Each structure stands twice: as C-alpha cells, then as structure tokens.
C-alpha positions as a LaTeX table, in Angstrom:
\begin{tabular}{lrrr}
\hline
Residue & $x$ (\AA) & $y$ (\AA) & $z$ (\AA) \\
\hline
Met1 & 86.05 & 32.27 & $-82.26$ \\
Glu2 & 87.65 & 33.72 & $-79.32$ \\
Lys3 & 91.20 & 35.01 & $-79.00$ \\
Lys4 & 92.90 & 33.36 & $-76.05$ \\
Ile5 & 97.09 & 33.53 & $-75.75$ \\
Ser6 & 98.21 & 30.36 & $-73.95$ \\
Arg7 & 100.29 & 31.37 & $-71.23$ \\
Ser8 & 102.40 & 29.09 & $-68.21$ \\
Ile9 & 104.22 & 30.38 & $-65.41$ \\
Ser10 & 107.14 & 28.05 & $-63.44$ \\
Pro11 & 110.31 & 28.31 & $-62.09$ \\
Glu12 & 111.73 & 28.31 & $-65.31$ \\
Asn13 & 109.90 & 30.94 & $-66.42$ \\
Phe14 & 108.38 & 33.01 & $-63.59$ \\
Thr15 & 106.34 & 35.70 & $-65.19$ \\
Gly16 & 105.16 & 33.60 & $-68.10$ \\
Glu17 & 106.55 & 35.92 & $-70.12$ \\
Lys18 & 106.90 & 35.45 & $-73.57$ \\
Gly19 & 109.93 & 33.85 & $-75.04$ \\
Lys20 & 111.89 & 33.79 & $-71.49$ \\
Gly21 & 111.64 & 30.31 & $-70.36$ \\
Gly22 & 114.65 & 27.97 & $-70.03$ \\
Met23 & 116.79 & 31.40 & $-69.63$ \\
Cys24 & 118.27 & 30.89 & $-66.03$ \\
Pro25 & 122.03 & 31.54 & $-66.24$ \\
Leu26 & 124.02 & 28.42 & $-65.13$ \\
Glu27 & 125.16 & 30.28 & $-61.45$ \\
Gln28 & 121.75 & 31.07 & $-60.15$ \\
Gly29 & 119.65 & 28.08 & $-61.29$ \\
Ser30 & 118.71 & 25.69 & $-58.42$ \\
Ala31 & 119.86 & 22.44 & $-60.19$ \\
Arg32 & 123.03 & 24.72 & $-61.41$ \\
His33 & 125.09 & 21.17 & $-60.13$ \\
Ala34 & 123.11 & 18.99 & $-61.90$ \\
Ala35 & 123.63 & 21.08 & $-65.69$ \\
Arg36 & 127.00 & 22.07 & $-64.66$ \\
Asp37 & 127.82 & 20.25 & $-68.30$ \\
Leu38 & 125.39 & 21.55 & $-70.18$ \\
Gly39 & 124.66 & 25.72 & $-68.59$ \\
Thr40 & 121.69 & 27.60 & $-69.58$ \\
Gly41 & 118.86 & 25.89 & $-71.67$ \\
Trp42 & 119.20 & 23.17 & $-69.81$ \\
Lys43 & 116.88 & 22.19 & $-66.81$ \\
Val44 & 118.92 & 24.56 & $-64.74$ \\
Asn45 & 116.32 & 26.33 & $-62.47$ \\
Pro46 & 113.35 & 23.19 & $-62.44$ \\
Phe47 & 112.17 & 24.13 & $-59.00$ \\
Ile48 & 111.78 & 26.87 & $-55.99$ \\
Val49 & 113.18 & 26.41 & $-51.92$ \\
Leu50 & 111.47 & 28.16 & $-49.53$ \\
Gln51 & 113.29 & 29.07 & $-46.40$ \\
Pro52 & 111.40 & 28.99 & $-43.04$ \\
Gly53 & 108.66 & 31.57 & $-42.71$ \\
Glu54 & 109.29 & 32.32 & $-45.83$ \\
Thr55 & 106.63 & 33.61 & $-48.95$ \\
Phe56 & 107.20 & 33.17 & $-52.26$ \\
Thr57 & 105.03 & 34.70 & $-55.24$ \\
Ile58 & 104.40 & 31.65 & $-57.66$ \\
Ala59 & 102.25 & 34.00 & $-60.01$ \\
Asp60 & 101.41 & 37.55 & $-60.25$ \\
Ile61 & 99.58 & 38.13 & $-63.59$ \\
Glu62 & 98.34 & 41.43 & $-65.01$ \\
Gly63 & 95.32 & 41.60 & $-67.55$ \\
Ser64 & 92.52 & 39.89 & $-67.76$ \\
Gly65 & 91.83 & 35.87 & $-68.09$ \\
Ile66 & 91.79 & 32.71 & $-66.46$ \\
Ile67 & 94.01 & 30.27 & $-64.55$ \\
Glu68 & 93.27 & 26.86 & $-66.22$ \\
His69 & 95.39 & 24.20 & $-64.54$ \\
Ile70 & 97.69 & 24.04 & $-61.90$ \\
Trp71 & 100.34 & 21.60 & $-60.91$ \\
Leu72 & 102.85 & 21.32 & $-57.88$ \\
Thr73 & 104.47 & 18.97 & $-56.17$ \\
Pro74 & 106.27 & 19.65 & $-51.82$ \\
Thr75 & 108.32 & 18.88 & $-49.78$ \\
Gly76 & 107.76 & 18.09 & $-46.15$ \\
Arg77 & 104.59 & 18.24 & $-44.01$ \\
Trp78 & 102.05 & 18.98 & $-47.09$ \\
Arg79 & 100.25 & 21.41 & $-44.04$ \\
Asn80 & 102.49 & 23.42 & $-43.28$ \\
Thr81 & 103.33 & 25.51 & $-47.19$ \\
Ile82 & 99.97 & 27.43 & $-47.13$ \\
Leu83 & 98.47 & 28.11 & $-50.23$ \\
Arg84 & 96.57 & 31.62 & $-51.43$ \\
Met85 & 95.15 & 33.23 & $-53.86$ \\
Tyr86 & 94.46 & 37.36 & $-54.61$ \\
Trp87 & 92.33 & 38.65 & $-57.48$ \\
Asp88 & 91.63 & 42.00 & $-58.62$ \\
Asp89 & 94.05 & 43.85 & $-56.32$ \\
Gln90 & 92.08 & 42.86 & $-52.87$ \\
Glu91 & 94.09 & 42.19 & $-49.78$ \\
Gln92 & 91.55 & 39.82 & $-48.70$ \\
Pro93 & 92.84 & 36.15 & $-50.29$ \\
Ser94 & 89.81 & 34.22 & $-52.20$ \\
Val95 & 91.89 & 31.12 & $-51.21$ \\
Glu96 & 93.87 & 30.40 & $-48.36$ \\
Cys97 & 94.53 & 26.42 & $-47.62$ \\
Pro98 & 97.25 & 24.46 & $-46.81$ \\
Val99 & 98.61 & 23.08 & $-50.38$ \\
Gly100 & 97.24 & 19.58 & $-49.21$ \\
Asp101 & 94.19 & 19.84 & $-48.03$ \\
Phe102 & 93.15 & 22.41 & $-51.00$ \\
Phe103 & 94.57 & 19.29 & $-52.93$ \\
Cys104 & 92.64 & 16.79 & $-51.08$ \\
Met105 & 95.68 & 14.87 & $-49.10$ \\
Gly106 & 94.85 & 16.11 & $-45.90$ \\
Trp107 & 96.30 & 13.16 & $-43.76$ \\
Asn108 & 99.70 & 14.35 & $-45.31$ \\
Glu109 & 100.21 & 10.61 & $-47.60$ \\
Tyr110 & 99.38 & 9.77 & $-51.09$ \\
Ala111 & 96.18 & 8.90 & $-52.06$ \\
Gln112 & 95.35 & 8.66 & $-55.49$ \\
Leu113 & 92.68 & 10.82 & $-57.06$ \\
Asn114 & 90.62 & 10.93 & $-60.31$ \\
Ser115 & 88.62 & 13.24 & $-60.31$ \\
Leu116 & 87.59 & 16.33 & $-63.21$ \\
Ala117 & 88.42 & 19.22 & $-60.63$ \\
Val118 & 91.69 & 17.59 & $-58.91$ \\
Cys119 & 94.28 & 14.40 & $-60.01$ \\
Val120 & 96.61 & 13.34 & $-57.53$ \\
Asn121 & 99.13 & 11.12 & $-58.85$ \\
Pro122 & 102.29 & 9.27 & $-58.12$ \\
Gly123 & 104.05 & 10.24 & $-56.10$ \\
Ser124 & 103.07 & 13.28 & $-55.16$ \\
Ala125 & 101.89 & 15.37 & $-58.30$ \\
Phe126 & 98.69 & 17.69 & $-57.26$ \\
Asn127 & 96.83 & 18.97 & $-60.20$ \\
Cys128 & 94.03 & 21.25 & $-60.27$ \\
Tyr129 & 91.60 & 22.19 & $-62.56$ \\
Trp130 & 89.04 & 24.28 & $-61.50$ \\
Pro131 & 88.82 & 27.16 & $-63.51$ \\
Met132 & 89.78 & 30.42 & $-62.17$ \\
Pro133 & 88.98 & 34.01 & $-64.09$ \\
Phe134 & 89.91 & 37.27 & $-63.42$ \\
Arg135 & 89.71 & 40.53 & $-64.40$ \\
Lys136 & 93.25 & 43.34 & $-63.32$ \\
Arg137 & 95.34 & 40.70 & $-61.98$ \\
Ala138 & 96.02 & 37.43 & $-60.69$ \\
Arg139 & 98.44 & 36.57 & $-57.96$ \\
Met140 & 99.07 & 33.16 & $-55.78$ \\
Thr141 & 101.85 & 32.92 & $-53.69$ \\
Leu142 & 103.17 & 30.05 & $-51.20$ \\
Thr143 & 104.30 & 29.95 & $-47.16$ \\
Asn144 & 106.50 & 27.36 & $-45.55$ \\
Ile145 & 105.26 & 27.60 & $-41.85$ \\
Ala146 & 107.92 & 24.81 & $-40.92$ \\
Glu147 & 111.05 & 24.68 & $-39.48$ \\
Glu148 & 112.75 & 23.05 & $-41.82$ \\
Pro149 & 113.66 & 24.00 & $-46.16$ \\
Val150 & 110.70 & 23.09 & $-48.45$ \\
Thr151 & 111.27 & 22.45 & $-52.04$ \\
Met152 & 108.33 & 23.05 & $-54.72$ \\
Tyr153 & 108.12 & 21.99 & $-58.30$ \\
Tyr154 & 105.14 & 24.03 & $-60.25$ \\
Gln155 & 103.24 & 25.41 & $-63.23$ \\
Ile156 & 100.92 & 27.40 & $-63.67$ \\
Asp157 & 98.76 & 27.13 & $-67.20$ \\
Tyr158 & 96.59 & 29.96 & $-68.17$ \\
Ala159 & 95.17 & 32.22 & $-70.73$ \\
Leu160 & 95.03 & 35.42 & $-71.43$ \\
Cys161 & 91.53 & 36.44 & $-72.89$ \\
Glu162 & 88.78 & 38.82 & $-71.99$ \\
Val163 & 86.77 & 37.15 & $-69.42$ \\
Ala164 & 82.58 & 37.49 & $-69.25$ \\
Glu165 & 80.52 & 40.28 & $-67.02$ \\
Asp166 & 78.93 & 37.34 & $-65.37$ \\
Glu167 & 82.08 & 34.55 & $-64.87$ \\
Ala168 & 82.70 & 34.78 & $-60.77$ \\
Tyr169 & 85.96 & 34.29 & $-59.32$ \\
Phe170 & 86.80 & 31.13 & $-57.35$ \\
His171 & 88.07 & 31.31 & $-54.34$ \\
Ala172 & 88.57 & 28.28 & $-51.20$ \\
Gln173 & 88.35 & 28.02 & $-47.57$ \\
Phe174 & 89.84 & 25.85 & $-44.94$ \\
Arg175 & 88.38 & 25.22 & $-41.75$ \\
Arg176 & 89.66 & 22.41 & $-38.85$ \\
Val177 & 88.37 & 21.23 & $-35.12$ \\
Asn178 & 90.00 & 18.74 & $-33.73$ \\
Pro179 & 88.21 & 17.52 & $-31.36$ \\
Leu180 & 84.66 & 18.34 & $-32.36$ \\
Pro181 & 83.10 & 19.18 & $-28.56$ \\
Tyr182 & 80.11 & 16.82 & $-27.54$ \\
Lys183 & 76.99 & 17.85 & $-29.81$ \\
Gly184 & 78.74 & 19.67 & $-31.87$ \\
Val185 & 77.53 & 20.89 & $-35.33$ \\
Tyr186 & 81.12 & 21.27 & $-38.05$ \\
Thr187 & 80.65 & 24.49 & $-39.73$ \\
Ile188 & 82.13 & 23.58 & $-43.24$ \\
Leu189 & 81.56 & 27.24 & $-44.75$ \\
Asp190 & 80.03 & 30.66 & $-43.33$ \\
Gly191 & 80.43 & 34.39 & $-43.53$ \\
Val192 & 80.44 & 33.86 & $-47.05$ \\
Lys193 & 78.68 & 37.78 & $-48.19$ \\
Gly194 & 77.12 & 38.02 & $-51.99$ \\
Arg195 & 76.40 & 36.41 & $-55.52$ \\
Gly196 & 77.75 & 32.87 & $-56.15$ \\
Lys197 & 77.27 & 29.14 & $-56.37$ \\
Tyr198 & 78.37 & 26.79 & $-53.82$ \\
Val199 & 81.11 & 23.75 & $-56.06$ \\
Gly200 & 82.63 & 21.22 & $-54.21$ \\
Thr201 & 83.69 & 20.06 & $-50.80$ \\
Tyr202 & 86.49 & 18.25 & $-49.72$ \\
Met203 & 86.91 & 16.57 & $-45.59$ \\
Ala204 & 89.75 & 15.00 & $-44.33$ \\
Trp205 & 87.89 & 12.26 & $-41.41$ \\
Gly206 & 89.92 & 11.15 & $-38.44$ \\
Val207 & 87.22 & 9.23 & $-36.09$ \\
Asn208 & 88.14 & 9.49 & $-32.43$ \\
Asn209 & 85.36 & 6.79 & $-31.86$ \\
Arg210 & 85.34 & 2.62 & $-32.77$ \\
Gly211 & 81.69 & 1.72 & $-35.15$ \\
Trp212 & 80.19 & 3.90 & $-37.99$ \\
Trp213 & 80.95 & 7.50 & $-38.30$ \\
Gly214 & 78.78 & 9.17 & $-40.58$ \\
Glu215 & 74.62 & 9.49 & $-39.85$ \\
Gly216 & 75.20 & 13.09 & $-39.63$ \\
Glu217 & 73.63 & 15.16 & $-42.07$ \\
Ile218 & 74.97 & 17.95 & $-44.46$ \\
Lys219 & 72.87 & 21.49 & $-44.16$ \\
Phe220 & 72.95 & 25.02 & $-46.12$ \\
Tyr221 & 71.48 & 27.46 & $-45.34$ \\
Met222 & 71.36 & 30.29 & $-48.07$ \\
Asp223 & 69.66 & 33.52 & $-48.58$ \\
Gly224 & 69.05 & 34.94 & $-45.13$ \\
Asp225 & 68.00 & 31.17 & $-43.47$ \\
Lys226 & 68.07 & 30.93 & $-39.91$ \\
Glu227 & 67.33 & 27.96 & $-37.51$ \\
Tyr228 & 66.26 & 25.71 & $-40.69$ \\
Pro229 & 67.92 & 25.06 & $-44.12$ \\
Thr230 & 67.28 & 25.47 & $-48.02$ \\
Ile231 & 68.96 & 22.13 & $-48.56$ \\
Cys232 & 69.15 & 19.40 & $-45.94$ \\
Gly233 & 70.79 & 15.83 & $-46.90$ \\
Thr234 & 70.89 & 12.26 & $-45.47$ \\
Gly235 & 73.90 & 11.23 & $-44.74$ \\
Thr236 & 77.42 & 11.81 & $-44.58$ \\
Glu237 & 78.14 & 8.63 & $-47.13$ \\
Asp238 & 74.80 & 9.51 & $-48.99$ \\
Tyr239 & 76.42 & 13.30 & $-49.34$ \\
Phe240 & 79.41 & 11.86 & $-50.69$ \\
Cys241 & 77.43 & 9.99 & $-53.28$ \\
Gly242 & 78.04 & 6.30 & $-51.21$ \\
Ser243 & 75.84 & 4.06 & $-49.44$ \\
Tyr244 & 75.44 & 1.71 & $-46.86$ \\
Asn245 & 78.34 & 2.62 & $-44.84$ \\
Phe246 & 81.02 & 2.88 & $-47.50$ \\
Glu247 & 81.35 & $-1.05$ & $-46.92$ \\
Asp248 & 82.22 & $-3.93$ & $-49.23$ \\
Pro249 & 79.56 & $-5.09$ & $-50.71$ \\
His250 & 80.59 & $-8.86$ & $-51.20$ \\
Thr251 & 82.81 & $-9.47$ & $-47.51$ \\
His252 & 81.05 & $-6.57$ & $-45.28$ \\
Ala253 & 84.09 & $-6.48$ & $-43.54$ \\
Asn254 & 85.71 & $-3.23$ & $-44.86$ \\
Tyr255 & 85.28 & $-0.27$ & $-46.36$ \\
Ala256 & 85.42 & 0.25 & $-50.60$ \\
Ala257 & 87.38 & 2.69 & $-51.76$ \\
Phe258 & 86.31 & 4.54 & $-54.41$ \\
Ser259 & 86.90 & 7.80 & $-56.83$ \\
Thr260 & 85.01 & 9.55 & $-59.75$ \\
Pro261 & 84.82 & 12.23 & $-61.62$ \\
Tyr262 & 82.45 & 13.85 & $-59.14$ \\
Ser263 & 82.45 & 12.30 & $-55.59$ \\
Gly264 & 84.68 & 9.84 & $-53.77$ \\
Leu265 & 86.10 & 8.49 & $-50.54$ \\
His266 & 89.92 & 8.25 & $-51.90$ \\
Gln267 & 91.77 & 7.97 & $-49.31$ \\
Val268 & 90.88 & 4.76 & $-46.02$ \\
Ile269 & 93.78 & 5.29 & $-43.64$ \\
Thr270 & 93.27 & 1.73 & $-41.54$ \\
Pro271 & 95.28 & 1.60 & $-38.25$ \\
Asp272 & 96.58 & $-1.54$ & $-38.21$ \\
Thr273 & 100.29 & $-1.06$ & $-37.30$ \\
Leu274 & 102.28 & $-0.26$ & $-33.92$ \\
Tyr275 & 101.06 & 2.88 & $-32.86$ \\
Ser276 & 97.99 & 3.87 & $-35.18$ \\
Ser277 & 94.76 & 4.53 & $-33.57$ \\
Gln278 & 92.24 & 5.71 & $-35.32$ \\
Phe279 & 90.50 & 5.08 & $-38.35$ \\
Arg280 & 90.91 & 8.14 & $-41.29$ \\
Phe281 & 89.35 & 8.99 & $-44.44$ \\
Gly282 & 89.61 & 11.27 & $-47.19$ \\
Leu283 & 86.62 & 11.94 & $-48.83$ \\
Tyr284 & 85.22 & 15.08 & $-51.80$ \\
Arg285 & 82.23 & 15.45 & $-53.43$ \\
Trp286 & 81.89 & 18.31 & $-56.34$ \\
His287 & 79.45 & 20.39 & $-57.39$ \\
Ile288 & 80.12 & 21.05 & $-61.07$ \\
Thr289 & 76.57 & 19.62 & $-62.89$ \\
Asp290 & 74.49 & 20.38 & $-59.81$ \\
Pro291 & 76.42 & 23.32 & $-58.56$ \\
Ile292 & 73.87 & 24.67 & $-54.85$ \\
Tyr293 & 73.44 & 29.00 & $-56.29$ \\
Phe294 & 73.16 & 32.01 & $-53.73$ \\
Glu295 & 71.71 & 34.95 & $-54.09$ \\
Gln296 & 73.53 & 37.14 & $-50.63$ \\
Asp297 & 74.59 & 34.14 & $-48.21$ \\
Leu298 & 75.76 & 30.72 & $-47.72$ \\
Lys299 & 76.77 & 28.58 & $-45.03$ \\
Val300 & 77.01 & 24.79 & $-44.58$ \\
Thr301 & 77.73 & 22.54 & $-41.87$ \\
Ile302 & 76.94 & 18.95 & $-40.93$ \\
Gln303 & 76.48 & 16.77 & $-38.11$ \\
Ala304 & 79.00 & 14.34 & $-36.73$ \\
Leu305 & 76.61 & 11.41 & $-35.59$ \\
Gly306 & 78.41 & 7.31 & $-34.54$ \\
Trp307 & 75.91 & 4.78 & $-32.29$ \\
Arg308 & 75.07 & 3.42 & $-29.26$ \\
Glu309 & 73.49 & 0.82 & $-27.07$ \\
Gly310 & 69.57 & 0.93 & $-27.94$ \\
Gly311 & 69.54 & 2.15 & $-31.98$ \\
Arg312 & 69.99 & 5.94 & $-30.69$ \\
Tyr313 & 72.69 & 8.26 & $-32.22$ \\
Leu314 & 75.79 & 8.42 & $-31.29$ \\
Pro315 & 77.30 & 13.01 & $-31.38$ \\
Leu316 & 81.00 & 12.13 & $-32.20$ \\
Gln317 & 83.82 & 14.58 & $-31.08$ \\
Asp318 & 86.35 & 13.60 & $-34.00$ \\
Asp319 & 89.06 & 15.45 & $-36.28$ \\
Ile320 & 87.79 & 17.26 & $-38.72$ \\
Ala321 & 88.98 & 18.87 & $-41.79$ \\
Ser322 & 88.04 & 20.87 & $-44.63$ \\
Val323 & 88.09 & 22.76 & $-47.76$ \\
Ala324 & 84.61 & 24.51 & $-49.83$ \\
Tyr325 & 85.62 & 25.25 & $-52.71$ \\
Trp326 & 82.85 & 28.58 & $-54.03$ \\
Tyr327 & 82.41 & 31.13 & $-57.11$ \\
Gln328 & 81.24 & 34.17 & $-56.49$ \\
Thr329 & 81.60 & 37.90 & $-56.81$ \\
Leu330 & 83.95 & 40.24 & $-55.00$ \\
Pro331 & 85.02 & 41.97 & $-52.33$ \\
Thr332 & 85.61 & 38.61 & $-50.20$ \\
Ala333 & 84.96 & 38.96 & $-47.06$ \\
Asp334 & 86.96 & 37.77 & $-44.04$ \\
Phe335 & 88.43 & 34.31 & $-43.89$ \\
Pro336 & 88.76 & 32.80 & $-40.06$ \\
Thr337 & 92.21 & 33.84 & $-38.76$ \\
Leu338 & 94.19 & 30.04 & $-40.45$ \\
Pro339 & 94.87 & 27.58 & $-37.33$ \\
Asp340 & 98.26 & 28.02 & $-35.82$ \\
Lys341 & 101.02 & 25.38 & $-36.54$ \\
Asp342 & 100.55 & 22.80 & $-33.63$ \\
Ser343 & 96.75 & 23.17 & $-34.58$ \\
Leu344 & 97.20 & 21.96 & $-38.31$ \\
Glu345 & 99.44 & 18.96 & $-37.11$ \\
Val346 & 98.32 & 15.90 & $-38.23$ \\
Ile347 & 99.72 & 13.48 & $-35.11$ \\
\hline
\end{tabular}
C-alpha cells in the first residue's frame, strides 16, 4: 500500500504541521471576541480578512504530495478575489482565476452544483476535488482587488506522498470577452505548450440578444492544427451534454437546469424583474472519463451563434467568460494578462 500522510491547512493551522492545529493565542484570533470566554483551543481563528490590495498565501507546502480537496467560502464580489496556484517553485502561476469562476459561480449568485470535480453547496460553500500533484512545492494565494475587505474561510486537504513520474500538473485559466466582436470566435484556451490532457470547461454566458444562443461549435486544435481542428463539436448545448436548446421537454416554455457528475446547465438567471436585462447561464463539462490528450500544443475555441430571419445563423455579441481546466508537463507558458477590476465586473 502506498504510504500517504494526511495533512490539512486552514486559518487554524496555516502550515498544516502535525499537532499544530487550534493553537492561535486568543489575542491574535480573528474570532477572539466570540471566544473571549473560552480561550485558546476553542474556535479562535477560523477565518482570515483580506484587506484591499492584499495578497495572502493560503498554502505553502514543501515536498512531494497531492492536494485532494479545497473548500472555501468568500464574501464580497467573487470576481474581486483572485486565486493563483504555483507548482515546484515556478514564478508563473499554473492557475489564475477569479475565485467565483474557478468554482463555476461566475455571476456572483449562488446556484447549487453537484459534480465529481466541483460542488457548490448552501450558502456559498465552494468545493474542488480536482487532484493536484506536486513534486517539490505547492503554493496557493488569494488576492483581494476590491476596495473593501474580504472575509475568507478555507480548508485545503492534502497528502504527503511520492508522485508518479507520469503525473502531470493541474492548470486552470480564466478568460472573458464582453462583448464578443461581431463574427468573432471566443477563445477558451490558447498558447498551451507541452504534453497533457484537457479535462474541463466552465462558461458564464450572458446573452445580449433575444432567441436561442447556442448553435455555435466548440473546436479543439491540437498538435500543430492550424486552420481546421481535429475535434469539432456540433453545438453548444451538445458539448455540454444537453440537446435541443436545453428546453423543458414538457412545457417548452423555459430552460431546464440540470447538474450531473460530468456536465450541467446548473445556473439559469432569468431577466424577470425591474432593471434585469439578458438571460445569464452557467455551464460545465468535465472530461474526467474522456480527457482530450495532446502531445505538443492545444487551442480551444467556441462559436457564439443564434438565428436570424430566413433560417440563417446570427453571429452573437455576447458577454462570455470561461475557465479551462487541464493537466500538463511543466513549464507553464505565460497566461494572458488578467482583465482589470472594471473589466471583470458583473453588471
């Protein structure tokens, strides 16, 4: 049996060291007022407060191991907290993403999500189960780009162990375009160099037109593909494992949200109140049992298409954001510059 040593990092044990949990002195605790009658050893330091502009290292693990589970629950606007992960002393992050989008909550509104890789539970409990191996070091940070403090509860569960030679490193990259240029194609991922496998897509899709919006095809360009891809889908709802416009098959009057282990339309925000405008959707597709393997490079795009008169496709100019999830060998290529606070904002 492979030897594994279980460890966990939280504000009650910032380092995850053996026998070091719950030791925060009362006067230093974030919950010192609530614990003032009880003292050290009780619930003295269960959360952190990130000040505006602050970057806080929530994990810094030396050695070889695998992160097995991440739980956190943020306050404020979820796109204003940026999650980054660094493997084996790389200066370039392998994960760079607003915390809400990383956990498939790009619209800053709760929607329950039940899947194997990500679960979101009441009231804002974000859980990630993607395995994240590392060989020398794992470092994880949160940056508050808001103008207000952010309260953060979190727990990172991991095991210290040997990592197999063929294990690749977890990556996740965020992108957003608002609006997509007319006849433009949305890029989910580009610039990946190395050997690996693509394992998932999350999209926060805001529709700026009336009518159906999901005729566009997803395309995977790999290992030297140029003008045409090796893998080409047949429609947006098809890629996310639905069909026929995600219609409720009984009423044909509304979208039917769903959440399964591998795919879902878990969020449908309906513009039915004063000051609300367009429909907004959250969708995910995990390639857990059907990863897309690449040897040298990878690019992923998706079209935004609706319908216009005469039975013709209409190129849409929608608000589209995405997170691509994949594993690859190091080094990690530079990511596109993350949009600034105003360009990230959900309005």
